[in-house]
Short mmCIF file of N, CA and C in Angstrom, two decimals:
data_model
loop_
_atom_site.label_atom_id
_atom_site.label_comp_id
_atom_site.label_asym_id
_atom_site.label_seq_id
_atom_site.Cartn_x
_atom_site.Cartn_y
_atom_site.Cartn_z
N MET J 60 23.69 -4.32 -3.34
CA MET J 60 22.16 -4.10 -3.49
C MET J 60 21.45 -5.44 -3.52
N ASP J 61 20.72 -4.95 -2.56
CA ASP J 61 19.98 -7.03 -2.29
C ASP J 61 19.35 -7.81 -3.41
N PRO J 62 20.35 -8.66 -2.86
CA PRO J 62 19.91 -9.72 -4.34
C PRO J 62 19.02 -10.14 -5.12
N PHE J 63 17.32 -9.88 -4.95
CA PHE J 63 17.09 -9.33 -5.26
C PHE J 63 16.27 -8.98 -5.96
N VAL J 64 16.72 -7.87 -5.77
CA VAL J 64 16.54 -6.55 -6.26
C VAL J 64 17.52 -6.43 -8.00
N ALA J 65 18.62 -6.71 -7.34
CA ALA J 65 19.82 -7.51 -8.05
C ALA J 65 19.13 -8.09 -9.79
N ALA J 66 18.48 -9.26 -9.23
CA ALA J 66 18.62 -10.34 -10.08
C ALA J 66 16.95 -9.71 -10.69
N LEU J 67 16.22 -9.71 -9.86
CA LEU J 67 15.49 -9.03 -10.80
C LEU J 67 15.23 -7.26 -12.11
N ASP J 68 16.25 -6.95 -12.01
CA ASP J 68 16.58 -5.50 -12.34
C ASP J 68 16.86 -6.47 -13.62
N ALA J 69 17.39 -7.58 -13.46
CA ALA J 69 18.47 -8.06 -14.73
C ALA J 69 17.73 -8.95 -15.63
N GLN J 70 16.72 -9.75 -14.57
CA GLN J 70 15.34 -10.39 -15.42
C GLN J 70 14.98 -9.47 -16.06
N PHE J 71 14.93 -8.18 -15.27
CA PHE J 71 13.47 -6.80 -16.03
C PHE J 71 14.08 -6.48 -18.18
N HIS J 72 15.27 -6.59 -17.98
CA HIS J 72 16.52 -6.14 -18.84
C HIS J 72 16.77 -7.55 -19.65
N ALA J 73 16.47 -8.51 -19.45
CA ALA J 73 16.48 -10.09 -20.33
C ALA J 73 15.37 -9.75 -21.31
N PRO J 74 16.15 -10.74 -22.74
CA PRO J 74 15.64 -10.75 -23.46
C PRO J 74 14.07 -11.57 -23.25
N GLY J 75 13.49 -10.62 -23.86
CA GLY J 75 11.65 -11.42 -22.64
C GLY J 75 10.94 -10.50 -22.45
N SER J 76 11.57 -9.12 -21.94
CA SER J 76 10.89 -8.17 -20.77
C SER J 76 11.28 -6.98 -22.45
N ALA J 77 10.32 -6.21 -21.84
CA ALA J 77 10.28 -5.00 -23.37
C ALA J 77 10.13 -3.92 -22.41
N ALA J 78 10.78 -2.30 -23.46
CA ALA J 78 10.41 -1.21 -23.58
C ALA J 78 8.71 -0.38 -22.63
N ALA J 79 8.78 0.04 -22.06
CA ALA J 79 6.59 0.17 -22.30
C ALA J 79 6.58 1.89 -21.99
N VAL J 80 5.26 2.19 -22.27
CA VAL J 80 5.15 2.99 -21.36
C VAL J 80 3.38 1.92 -20.24
N TYR J 81 3.43 3.26 -18.98
CA TYR J 81 2.36 2.45 -18.36
C TYR J 81 1.73 3.92 -18.70
N VAL J 82 0.09 3.85 -18.71
CA VAL J 82 -0.54 4.64 -19.32
C VAL J 82 -1.88 5.00 -17.68
N PRO J 83 -1.70 5.18 -16.79
CA PRO J 83 -2.94 5.37 -15.42
C PRO J 83 -3.82 5.59 -16.30
N ALA J 84 -5.18 5.66 -15.16
CA ALA J 84 -6.38 5.80 -15.97
C ALA J 84 -6.58 7.18 -15.54
N SER J 85 -6.10 8.35 -14.41
CA SER J 85 -6.04 9.65 -14.52
C SER J 85 -4.31 9.62 -13.83
N GLY J 86 -3.55 11.29 -15.09
CA GLY J 86 -2.20 11.75 -15.16
C GLY J 86 -1.61 11.15 -16.75
N ALA J 87 -0.60 11.50 -16.34
CA ALA J 87 0.71 11.32 -17.53
C ALA J 87 1.12 10.03 -17.66
N PRO J 88 1.22 9.83 -18.45
CA PRO J 88 1.94 8.12 -19.25
C PRO J 88 3.18 8.12 -18.73
N TYR J 89 3.79 7.12 -18.96
CA TYR J 89 5.35 6.97 -18.18
C TYR J 89 6.03 5.79 -18.38
N ALA J 90 7.55 6.43 -18.88
CA ALA J 90 8.15 4.74 -19.44
C ALA J 90 8.07 4.29 -18.23
N VAL J 91 8.12 2.19 -18.53
CA VAL J 91 8.38 1.97 -17.47
C VAL J 91 9.16 -0.05 -18.29
N ARG J 92 9.62 -1.06 -17.68
CA ARG J 92 10.07 -1.98 -17.93
C ARG J 92 9.09 -3.10 -16.90
N ALA J 93 8.90 -3.52 -19.25
CA ALA J 93 7.61 -5.16 -18.39
C ALA J 93 7.87 -6.45 -19.98
N ILE J 94 6.77 -7.89 -18.58
CA ILE J 94 6.64 -8.70 -19.08
C ILE J 94 5.40 -9.38 -19.46
N LEU J 95 5.63 -9.01 -21.14
CA LEU J 95 4.16 -10.53 -21.15
C LEU J 95 3.95 -11.65 -21.10
N GLY J 96 3.49 -12.18 -20.22
CA GLY J 96 3.01 -13.58 -20.70
C GLY J 96 2.13 -13.80 -20.21
N GLY J 97 1.59 -15.44 -19.53
CA GLY J 97 0.33 -16.33 -19.80
C GLY J 97 0.19 -17.07 -18.02
N LYS J 98 -0.34 -17.05 -17.75
CA LYS J 98 -0.85 -18.18 -16.75
C LYS J 98 -1.95 -19.24 -16.95
N ASP J 99 -2.69 -20.94 -16.64
CA ASP J 99 -3.57 -20.84 -17.00
C ASP J 99 -4.46 -21.05 -15.60
N GLU J 100 -5.48 -20.89 -16.17
CA GLU J 100 -6.77 -20.70 -14.87
C GLU J 100 -7.98 -21.22 -15.07
N GLU J 101 -8.46 -21.56 -14.26
CA GLU J 101 -8.66 -22.59 -14.47
C GLU J 101 -10.53 -22.01 -14.18
N GLN J 102 -11.15 -21.65 -14.76
CA GLN J 102 -12.44 -21.27 -14.92
C GLN J 102 -13.82 -22.34 -15.30
N PRO J 103 -14.82 -22.24 -14.64
CA PRO J 103 -16.19 -23.08 -14.35
C PRO J 103 -16.56 -23.24 -15.98
N LEU J 104 -17.87 -24.15 -15.77
CA LEU J 104 -18.00 -24.34 -17.34
C LEU J 104 -19.10 -25.39 -17.02
N GLY J 105 -20.40 -25.68 -16.06
CA GLY J 105 -20.97 -26.10 -16.64
C GLY J 105 -20.84 -27.14 -15.51
N ALA J 106 -21.56 -28.36 -15.04
CA ALA J 106 -20.43 -28.85 -13.55
C ALA J 106 -19.17 -29.18 -13.66
N GLY J 107 -18.41 -28.94 -14.49
CA GLY J 107 -16.38 -29.27 -14.79
C GLY J 107 -16.26 -27.99 -14.44
N VAL J 108 -15.04 -27.84 -15.25
CA VAL J 108 -14.06 -26.54 -15.51
C VAL J 108 -13.44 -27.05 -16.99
N ILE J 109 -12.99 -25.49 -16.66
CA ILE J 109 -11.54 -25.52 -18.37
C ILE J 109 -10.71 -24.67 -17.52
N ILE J 110 -9.35 -25.35 -18.38
CA ILE J 110 -8.42 -24.36 -18.53
C ILE J 110 -8.14 -23.15 -19.36
N VAL J 111 -7.50 -22.25 -19.10
CA VAL J 111 -8.14 -21.47 -20.08
C VAL J 111 -7.05 -20.57 -18.99
N ARG J 112 -6.35 -19.95 -20.45
CA ARG J 112 -4.71 -19.28 -20.42
C ARG J 112 -4.96 -17.80 -20.45
N VAL J 113 -4.07 -17.27 -19.66
CA VAL J 113 -5.02 -16.30 -18.97
C VAL J 113 -3.62 -14.65 -19.60
N THR J 114 -3.19 -13.71 -20.30
CA THR J 114 -2.08 -12.78 -20.44
C THR J 114 -2.22 -12.56 -19.41
N VAL J 115 -1.45 -11.78 -18.69
CA VAL J 115 -0.79 -11.17 -17.19
C VAL J 115 0.96 -10.19 -18.22
N ILE J 116 0.91 -9.61 -17.15
CA ILE J 116 2.40 -7.84 -17.50
C ILE J 116 1.86 -8.24 -16.29
N GLN J 117 3.56 -8.40 -16.12
CA GLN J 117 4.65 -8.55 -15.24
C GLN J 117 4.96 -6.63 -14.83
N LEU J 118 5.20 -5.91 -13.82
CA LEU J 118 5.57 -4.55 -13.47
C LEU J 118 6.74 -4.22 -12.80
N LEU J 119 7.34 -3.56 -12.35
CA LEU J 119 8.53 -3.25 -10.95
C LEU J 119 7.71 -1.96 -10.52
N ARG J 120 7.84 -2.52 -9.54
CA ARG J 120 7.64 -1.70 -8.25
C ARG J 120 7.68 -0.48 -7.66
N THR J 121 8.86 -0.06 -7.79
CA THR J 121 10.09 0.98 -8.05
C THR J 121 9.41 1.76 -9.10
N GLN J 122 8.62 1.65 -10.10
CA GLN J 122 8.14 2.04 -11.70
C GLN J 122 6.89 2.51 -11.51
N VAL J 123 5.65 1.80 -11.08
CA VAL J 123 4.31 1.14 -11.11
C VAL J 123 4.44 0.67 -9.16
N PRO J 124 4.58 2.20 -8.29
CA PRO J 124 3.72 1.78 -7.09
C PRO J 124 2.87 1.04 -6.50
N GLU J 125 1.52 1.60 -7.65
CA GLU J 125 -0.16 0.90 -6.77
C GLU J 125 -0.38 0.36 -8.70
N PRO J 126 -0.24 -0.22 -9.12
CA PRO J 126 -1.12 -0.89 -10.64
C PRO J 126 -2.38 -0.52 -10.19
N GLU J 127 -3.31 -0.03 -12.17
CA GLU J 127 -4.94 -0.21 -11.38
C GLU J 127 -5.19 -0.34 -12.29
N GLN J 128 -6.34 -1.54 -12.67
CA GLN J 128 -6.60 -2.08 -13.31
C GLN J 128 -7.82 -0.95 -13.69
N GLY J 129 -8.45 -0.97 -15.26
CA GLY J 129 -8.29 0.49 -15.79
C GLY J 129 -7.19 0.61 -16.50
N ALA J 130 -6.61 0.87 -16.22
CA ALA J 130 -4.65 0.88 -16.47
C ALA J 130 -4.44 0.72 -17.35
N PHE J 131 -3.29 1.34 -18.60
CA PHE J 131 -2.75 0.28 -20.06
C PHE J 131 -1.31 0.31 -19.60
N ALA J 132 -0.61 -0.32 -20.42
CA ALA J 132 0.78 -0.95 -21.12
C ALA J 132 0.48 -0.83 -22.23
N VAL J 133 1.90 -0.15 -22.75
CA VAL J 133 1.94 -0.13 -24.61
C VAL J 133 3.45 -1.06 -24.06
N LEU J 134 4.10 -1.74 -24.50
CA LEU J 134 4.61 -2.89 -25.48
C LEU J 134 4.83 -2.36 -25.99
N GLY J 135 6.58 -2.35 -25.86
CA GLY J 135 7.39 -1.70 -27.68
C GLY J 135 7.16 -0.20 -27.44
N GLY J 136 5.59 0.71 -27.03
CA GLY J 136 5.20 1.94 -27.35
C GLY J 136 6.35 3.43 -26.77
N VAL J 137 6.46 4.49 -27.32
CA VAL J 137 7.32 5.75 -26.62
C VAL J 137 6.58 6.46 -26.64
N ILE J 138 6.73 7.79 -25.35
CA ILE J 138 6.13 8.72 -25.93
C ILE J 138 6.80 9.87 -26.04
N VAL J 139 5.81 10.87 -26.76
CA VAL J 139 6.78 11.35 -28.25
C VAL J 139 5.38 12.35 -27.74
N ASP J 140 6.04 13.79 -27.80
CA ASP J 140 5.10 14.76 -27.75
C ASP J 140 4.26 14.16 -26.13
N GLY J 141 4.42 13.97 -25.52
CA GLY J 141 3.45 13.56 -24.85
C GLY J 141 2.34 12.66 -24.33
N GLU J 142 2.45 12.07 -26.06
CA GLU J 142 1.65 11.30 -26.77
C GLU J 142 2.32 9.76 -26.52
N VAL J 143 1.33 8.76 -26.51
CA VAL J 143 1.75 7.44 -26.58
C VAL J 143 2.39 7.10 -28.32
N VAL J 144 2.94 6.09 -28.62
CA VAL J 144 3.00 6.11 -30.03
C VAL J 144 4.14 4.89 -30.77
N GLY J 145 3.36 3.95 -31.03
CA GLY J 145 3.27 2.47 -31.84
C GLY J 145 3.17 1.44 -30.47
N GLY J 146 3.39 0.28 -30.64
CA GLY J 146 4.00 -1.05 -29.17
C GLY J 146 2.25 -1.06 -28.92
N ASP J 147 2.21 -2.22 -28.66
CA ASP J 147 1.39 -3.42 -28.76
C ASP J 147 0.57 -2.19 -27.88
N VAL J 148 -0.90 -2.26 -27.47
CA VAL J 148 -1.54 -2.14 -26.56
C VAL J 148 -2.66 -2.42 -25.25
N TYR J 149 -2.16 -2.86 -24.53
CA TYR J 149 -3.23 -4.19 -23.14
C TYR J 149 -3.85 -3.32 -22.48
N GLU J 150 -5.15 -2.92 -22.54
CA GLU J 150 -5.60 -2.75 -20.51
C GLU J 150 -5.63 -3.54 -20.04
N LEU J 151 -5.01 -3.80 -18.43
CA LEU J 151 -4.75 -3.77 -16.88
C LEU J 151 -5.84 -4.13 -16.10
N THR J 152 -6.72 -5.47 -17.38
CA THR J 152 -7.95 -5.88 -16.14
C THR J 152 -8.20 -6.86 -14.62
N GLY J 153 -6.57 -7.98 -14.89
CA GLY J 153 -7.39 -8.15 -13.47
C GLY J 153 -7.10 -7.04 -12.08
N GLU J 154 -6.77 -7.98 -10.60
CA GLU J 154 -6.41 -7.47 -9.23
C GLU J 154 -4.76 -7.41 -9.55
N PRO J 155 -4.38 -6.60 -9.53
CA PRO J 155 -2.89 -6.24 -9.08
C PRO J 155 -2.07 -7.94 -8.00
N MET J 156 -1.26 -8.45 -8.48
CA MET J 156 -0.42 -9.67 -7.18
C MET J 156 0.65 -9.39 -7.31
N ILE J 157 1.15 -8.98 -5.79
CA ILE J 157 2.23 -8.17 -5.61
C ILE J 157 3.12 -10.08 -5.38
N ASP J 158 4.49 -9.52 -5.26
CA ASP J 158 5.44 -11.22 -5.36
C ASP J 158 6.07 -11.40 -3.90
N VAL J 159 6.17 -12.12 -3.54
CA VAL J 159 6.29 -12.64 -2.41
C VAL J 159 7.31 -11.20 -1.02
N GLU J 160 8.26 -10.87 -2.34
CA GLU J 160 9.04 -10.02 -1.40
C GLU J 160 9.35 -8.38 -2.12
N ARG J 161 7.78 -8.23 -2.49
CA ARG J 161 7.33 -6.91 -2.98
C ARG J 161 7.72 -5.28 -3.88
N LEU J 162 8.52 -6.72 -4.76
CA LEU J 162 9.04 -6.34 -5.55
C LEU J 162 9.10 -5.87 -6.94
N SER J 163 8.36 -7.32 -7.22
CA SER J 163 6.88 -6.35 -8.53
C SER J 163 5.79 -6.78 -8.61
N TRP J 164 5.33 -7.20 -9.26
CA TRP J 164 3.07 -6.67 -9.57
C TRP J 164 3.09 -7.92 -10.50
N THR J 165 2.16 -8.55 -10.95
CA THR J 165 1.80 -9.46 -11.40
C THR J 165 0.28 -9.01 -11.74
N ILE J 166 0.12 -8.72 -12.96
CA ILE J 166 -1.67 -8.17 -12.86
C ILE J 166 -2.01 -8.78 -15.20
N GLY J 167 -3.73 -8.60 -14.60
CA GLY J 167 -4.01 -9.87 -15.96
C GLY J 167 -4.41 -8.37 -16.49
N ALA J 168 -4.39 -8.83 -18.33
CA ALA J 168 -4.25 -7.65 -18.83
C ALA J 168 -5.09 -8.60 -20.25
N GLU J 169 -5.49 -7.51 -21.02
CA GLU J 169 -6.73 -7.72 -22.02
C GLU J 169 -5.61 -6.26 -23.35
N PRO J 170 -6.24 -7.37 -24.93
CA PRO J 170 -4.53 -6.44 -26.09
C PRO J 170 -6.10 -6.13 -26.39
N SER J 171 -5.83 -4.46 -26.43
CA SER J 171 -5.98 -3.23 -26.88
C SER J 171 -5.45 -2.68 -28.11
N ASP J 172 -6.71 -1.31 -28.33
CA ASP J 172 -6.38 -0.74 -29.55
C ASP J 172 -5.97 0.87 -28.67
N ALA J 173 -4.82 1.98 -29.50
CA ALA J 173 -5.15 2.72 -29.13
C ALA J 173 -5.80 3.60 -28.93
N SER J 174 -6.64 4.05 -29.43
CA SER J 174 -7.63 3.85 -29.37
C SER J 174 -8.66 4.06 -29.07
N ALA J 175 -8.71 2.55 -27.08
CA ALA J 175 -8.78 2.89 -26.26
C ALA J 175 -8.04 4.35 -24.91
N LEU J 176 -6.89 4.42 -25.54
CA LEU J 176 -6.18 4.90 -24.05
C LEU J 176 -6.70 5.97 -24.36
N PRO J 177 -6.62 7.12 -22.49
CA PRO J 177 -7.23 7.67 -22.41
C PRO J 177 -6.22 9.04 -22.80
#
């Protein structure tokens, strides 16, 4: 097994990762593993900039081949009778970025609620 794949798989099953449900904009939801995190970004403010914290979610490319803006990730959620139950809902709002090895995606996310799910 590729050592990068093995290390990434271990990371997505370590503390700090979570079972999740990926809910595409169209199509059926399915189970994935995810890592919730954040990063700092510069945002213009008048003549200067401020640093803001942005929520991001990491997803494995083997599980989510092409994440899309407008999809949802439900961390800690489960699928029961085709419906997503429980968990913390995030709408994927950023542009998906693939890592250098093309193994995982990082995408911006905003907290949402279950009523927003398709």
